[in-house]
Amino acid sequence: MESRRRTKKQLESELKERGEEILRLKAEFENYRKHLDREREAFIKVANEQLIRQLLEVLDNFERALPLIKDEKAIEGITMIHKQFKKVLEDAGLRRIESLGRRFDPYYHEVLLQEESKEEDDIIVEELQPGYMLKDKVIRHAKVKIAKNMKGD
Amino acid sequence: MADKREKIIGIDLGTSNSQAAVILGGKPTIIPSAEGATYAGKMFPSVVAFTKDGQVLVGEPARRQAVSNPDGTITAAKRKMGAKHKYKVYGKEYTPQQISAYILQKIKTDSDAFLGEPVKKAVITVPAYFNDNQRTATKDAGTIAGLEVVRIINEPTAAALAYGLDRNEGEHNIMVFDFGAGTLDVTIMEFGEGVFEVVSTSGDTQLGGRDMDEAVVNWLVEEFRKDTGIDLSKDRMATQRVREAAEKAKIELSTVLETEINLPYITADQTGPKHLTQKIQRSKLEELVGSIVKRCRAPTEQAVKDAKLKPEDVTKIILVGGPTRMPIVKKFIEDFTGKKAERGVDPMECVAMGAAIQGGVLAGEVKDIVLLDVTPLTLGVETLGGVATALIERNTTIPTKKSQIFTTAADMQTTVTIHVVQGERPMSADNTSLGMFNLTGIPPAPRGIPQIEVAFDIDANGILNVSAKDLGTGREQRITITASTKLSKDEISKMVGEAEKHAEEDRKRKDEIEIRNNADGLVYNTEKVLAEFGDKVTSEQKKQIEDVKNSLKKALEGEDIDEIKKKTEELTKAVQVIGTQVYQQAQAAQSAQASGAGEEEKKERKKDEDVVDAEYKVEEEEKK
């Protein structure tokens, strides 16, 4: 009787201990998960995607400015800076999406306008804002104008 | 009976946007959309499109082709759920539930990929005002998508679950203010004994964040027209750029008071290129969206009235939807009820999160959520100069255990005081003191030598055990801090807020302490080096070092931090003379004996190395 009572007590305390242990493991896992989350966030930052996405606007503006500069000397210099800037981004894995003359693809392009044209339906007739890929991922879709075929043409 | 617990996902099937979440590791987690996150968050637009060549597009790709395919693109199918409406697209007919099924199917595909196993069951949320027909239609949509809909729950109930309101005691009148991209839903629920009951609903199906963006865009276009005479609204690309900038500015102005919109080369006329630059203050934004916020009042009043309540009878407020992040919207609802809104869950994610929690309850996973709590504030001990050194960071899941080795600050120190503090400020005096105890009987030793392990251990009930152990003697002291110091939610957010408010001055004070501690350490080391190697330098040099050292000591007694910094630099330079001398003399000894016995030389050099080594070690320990 005595020994049985002792065994029961022993088992009870062991069960309690195990319960505690499991709870601790769970908490540990939780903390590990948080750690992974933080690490992943840091990784994303390292992966530069967000920064490059913002730099695309600067690249756009370079390309908007260039054709409008009148001063020959200034054009030369700014063209060089533009090239240099583009190269830095390309070295990081940036690629421009081909648009003009291609068939519209909603996974790469976004339609802003449609224009009656002799071209076939859905052919891109104007690139309004270039799209870019960072390695294999589209980080900005090209904004385009596409053709609407004039009937009977 | 399946051994493995099956995951049940929670789906927020919205009018404009949709998303899903699932319990992972005991916490609701948003399932990312395959197309990646947009500026607006992790949701994707509830748009379905059929292309002429027979493709079906869902979400972002569907939105991107909407302009060129208006006949094949279907938005807001949720508004037609349960109605006898049929969408006719390229000769085929689709019911609203079939359209919704395409959205659910995309969610299923994304979830399968995210979880690495096929998902079979789901909880889907619907507006509280949905009738039986609409609910059945939603369930049917799930079935078509290959999902067993185990439960349909109300969106406001899901939001309340995400905030953990089901764990509240007593009875509450809850107002859920759901202000989305295109619709406003105000719901009053009664809560008691773990059950939510919808009492009244009201809203406006044509009011939302999109109207706010529109107001900002119109203002920007109008200002530009006043400046240049050019109407940007005729230029599709220019308006697109203005719209994106307006949305970004709106979001930014929830956290800052002023931002600037810069859109170079937005357009051009005969005189050359034109740029759009516009500063916008939060007050300006609030002026622009004021009329939209005002339109929220009538539905809100209606909901309260229909519930036969007065605004002040509302005891809990839950905000749902991106626009509720705006201070003006938050202020409107908090002024209306005279209560603070619940915090801590992303208003754009809380419906999906709540649905996932309901899914977790049904799958038998949710105990974890209730059991695992977190420490709301950082716990630490006071160290040299009154600095609060953190051992357990805020938001760490408990139970948890952390330990760190500390040492003494003075020579021959035999007692250390462990002062346990709680809070986010870097100086312990600004935080809450939880308790204090002494560890005595440390054998006398130079500062930095004794090793005292301080361990914090919080159990599942939030009870904190702090122990300090002298690793040299094994002597140990401990203290138990019970939950009597538990803080209310308000107190916690107040403390966190204060830490943010004082961040700058706190940083400065902490820097000052660091400068002081460094200077103190340098004085100590200098004294040590002088005692050991004082004979290696001329008495003149020795005196000079001592003078600088004494002036630093004096500066340390005063309050002039710049002076301490300056003297620290001087002493650092001065004391280097000793090191240089030691090496030069060693080298001289070496070259003098270069012609002597090789054996002798080796010995000599070895001795030097030993000396240098030992000194290095002491410095290292100081750094710790």
JSON list of C-alpha atoms in Angstrom, two decimals, chain A residues 33-86:
[
{"chain": "A", "resi": 33, "resn": "ARG", "atom": "CA", "xyz": [10.31, 31.38, -34.43]},
{"chain": "A", "resi": 34, "resn": "LYS", "atom": "CA", "xyz": [10.53, 35.03, -33.50]},
{"chain": "A", "resi": 35, "resn": "HIS", "atom": "CA", "xyz": [14.24, 34.84, -33.98]},
{"chain": "A", "resi": 36, "resn": "LEU", "atom": "CA", "xyz": [13.77, 33.33, -37.42]},
{"chain": "A", "resi": 37, "resn": "ASP", "atom": "CA", "xyz": [11.27, 36.03, -38.29]},
{"chain": "A", "resi": 38, "resn": "ARG", "atom": "CA", "xyz": [13.72, 38.70, -37.33]},
{"chain": "A", "resi": 39, "resn": "GLU", "atom": "CA", "xyz": [16.48, 36.99, -39.24]},
{"chain": "A", "resi": 40, "resn": "ARG", "atom": "CA", "xyz": [14.33, 36.66, -42.28]},
{"chain": "A", "resi": 41, "resn": "GLU", "atom": "CA", "xyz": [13.43, 40.30, -42.10]},
{"chain": "A", "resi": 42, "resn": "ALA", "atom": "CA", "xyz": [17.09, 41.19, -41.92]},
{"chain": "A", "resi": 43, "resn": "PHE", "atom": "CA", "xyz": [17.74, 38.93, -44.86]},
{"chain": "A", "resi": 44, "resn": "ILE", "atom": "CA", "xyz": [15.11, 40.65, -46.91]},
{"chain": "A", "resi": 45, "resn": "LYS", "atom": "CA", "xyz": [16.81, 43.91, -46.18]},
{"chain": "A", "resi": 46, "resn": "VAL", "atom": "CA", "xyz": [20.12, 42.47, -47.24]},
{"chain": "A", "resi": 47, "resn": "ALA", "atom": "CA", "xyz": [18.48, 41.22, -50.38]},
{"chain": "A", "resi": 48, "resn": "ASN", "atom": "CA", "xyz": [17.99, 44.90, -51.22]},
{"chain": "A", "resi": 49, "resn": "GLU", "atom": "CA", "xyz": [14.69, 44.46, -52.92]},
{"chain": "A", "resi": 50, "resn": "GLN", "atom": "CA", "xyz": [12.91, 47.28, -51.22]},
{"chain": "A", "resi": 51, "resn": "LEU", "atom": "CA", "xyz": [15.77, 49.69, -51.67]},
{"chain": "A", "resi": 52, "resn": "ILE", "atom": "CA", "xyz": [16.09, 48.84, -55.35]},
{"chain": "A", "resi": 53, "resn": "ARG", "atom": "CA", "xyz": [12.35, 49.26, -55.80]},
{"chain": "A", "resi": 54, "resn": "GLN", "atom": "CA", "xyz": [12.67, 52.80, -54.52]},
{"chain": "A", "resi": 55, "resn": "LEU", "atom": "CA", "xyz": [15.75, 53.47, -56.61]},
{"chain": "A", "resi": 56, "resn": "LEU", "atom": "CA", "xyz": [13.71, 52.56, -59.70]},
{"chain": "A", "resi": 57, "resn": "GLU", "atom": "CA", "xyz": [11.96, 55.89, -59.35]},
{"chain": "A", "resi": 58, "resn": "VAL", "atom": "CA", "xyz": [15.31, 57.64, -59.50]},
{"chain": "A", "resi": 59, "resn": "LEU", "atom": "CA", "xyz": [16.24, 55.60, -62.56]},
{"chain": "A", "resi": 60, "resn": "ASP", "atom": "CA", "xyz": [12.91, 56.59, -64.16]},
{"chain": "A", "resi": 61, "resn": "ASN", "atom": "CA", "xyz": [13.64, 60.22, -63.56]},
{"chain": "A", "resi": 62, "resn": "PHE", "atom": "CA", "xyz": [17.10, 59.94, -65.10]},
{"chain": "A", "resi": 63, "resn": "GLU", "atom": "CA", "xyz": [15.45, 58.53, -68.18]},
{"chain": "A", "resi": 64, "resn": "ARG", "atom": "CA", "xyz": [12.80, 61.22, -68.19]},
{"chain": "A", "resi": 65, "resn": "ALA", "atom": "CA", "xyz": [15.42, 63.95, -67.85]},
{"chain": "A", "resi": 66, "resn": "LEU", "atom": "CA", "xyz": [17.98, 62.75, -70.40]},
{"chain": "A", "resi": 67, "resn": "PRO", "atom": "CA", "xyz": [16.05, 63.39, -73.63]},
{"chain": "A", "resi": 68, "resn": "LEU", "atom": "CA", "xyz": [15.15, 66.88, -72.43]},
{"chain": "A", "resi": 69, "resn": "ILE", "atom": "CA", "xyz": [18.63, 68.19, -71.72]},
{"chain": "A", "resi": 70, "resn": "LYS", "atom": "CA", "xyz": [19.79, 70.62, -74.39]},
{"chain": "A", "resi": 71, "resn": "ASP", "atom": "CA", "xyz": [23.39, 71.25, -73.31]},
{"chain": "A", "resi": 72, "resn": "GLU", "atom": "CA", "xyz": [25.68, 68.80, -75.19]},
{"chain": "A", "resi": 73, "resn": "LYS", "atom": "CA", "xyz": [28.33, 68.78, -72.45]},
{"chain": "A", "resi": 74, "resn": "ALA", "atom": "CA", "xyz": [25.77, 68.12, -69.74]},
{"chain": "A", "resi": 75, "resn": "ILE", "atom": "CA", "xyz": [24.23, 65.28, -71.76]},
{"chain": "A", "resi": 76, "resn": "GLU", "atom": "CA", "xyz": [27.57, 63.54, -71.96]},
{"chain": "A", "resi": 77, "resn": "GLY", "atom": "CA", "xyz": [28.18, 63.69, -68.23]},
{"chain": "A", "resi": 78, "resn": "ILE", "atom": "CA", "xyz": [24.69, 62.79, -67.16]},
{"chain": "A", "resi": 79, "resn": "THR", "atom": "CA", "xyz": [24.59, 59.89, -69.64]},
{"chain": "A", "resi": 80, "resn": "MET", "atom": "CA", "xyz": [27.68, 58.55, -67.94]},
{"chain": "A", "resi": 81, "resn": "ILE", "atom": "CA", "xyz": [26.15, 58.85, -64.50]},
{"chain": "A", "resi": 82, "resn": "HIS", "atom": "CA", "xyz": [22.98, 57.18, -65.77]},
{"chain": "A", "resi": 83, "resn": "LYS", "atom": "CA", "xyz": [25.03, 54.30, -67.19]},
{"chain": "A", "resi": 84, "resn": "GLN", "atom": "CA", "xyz": [26.98, 53.95, -63.97]},
{"chain": "A", "resi": 85, "resn": "PHE", "atom": "CA", "xyz": [23.79, 53.95, -61.90]},
{"chain": "A", "resi": 86, "resn": "LYS", "atom": "CA", "xyz": [22.21, 51.36, -64.18]}
]
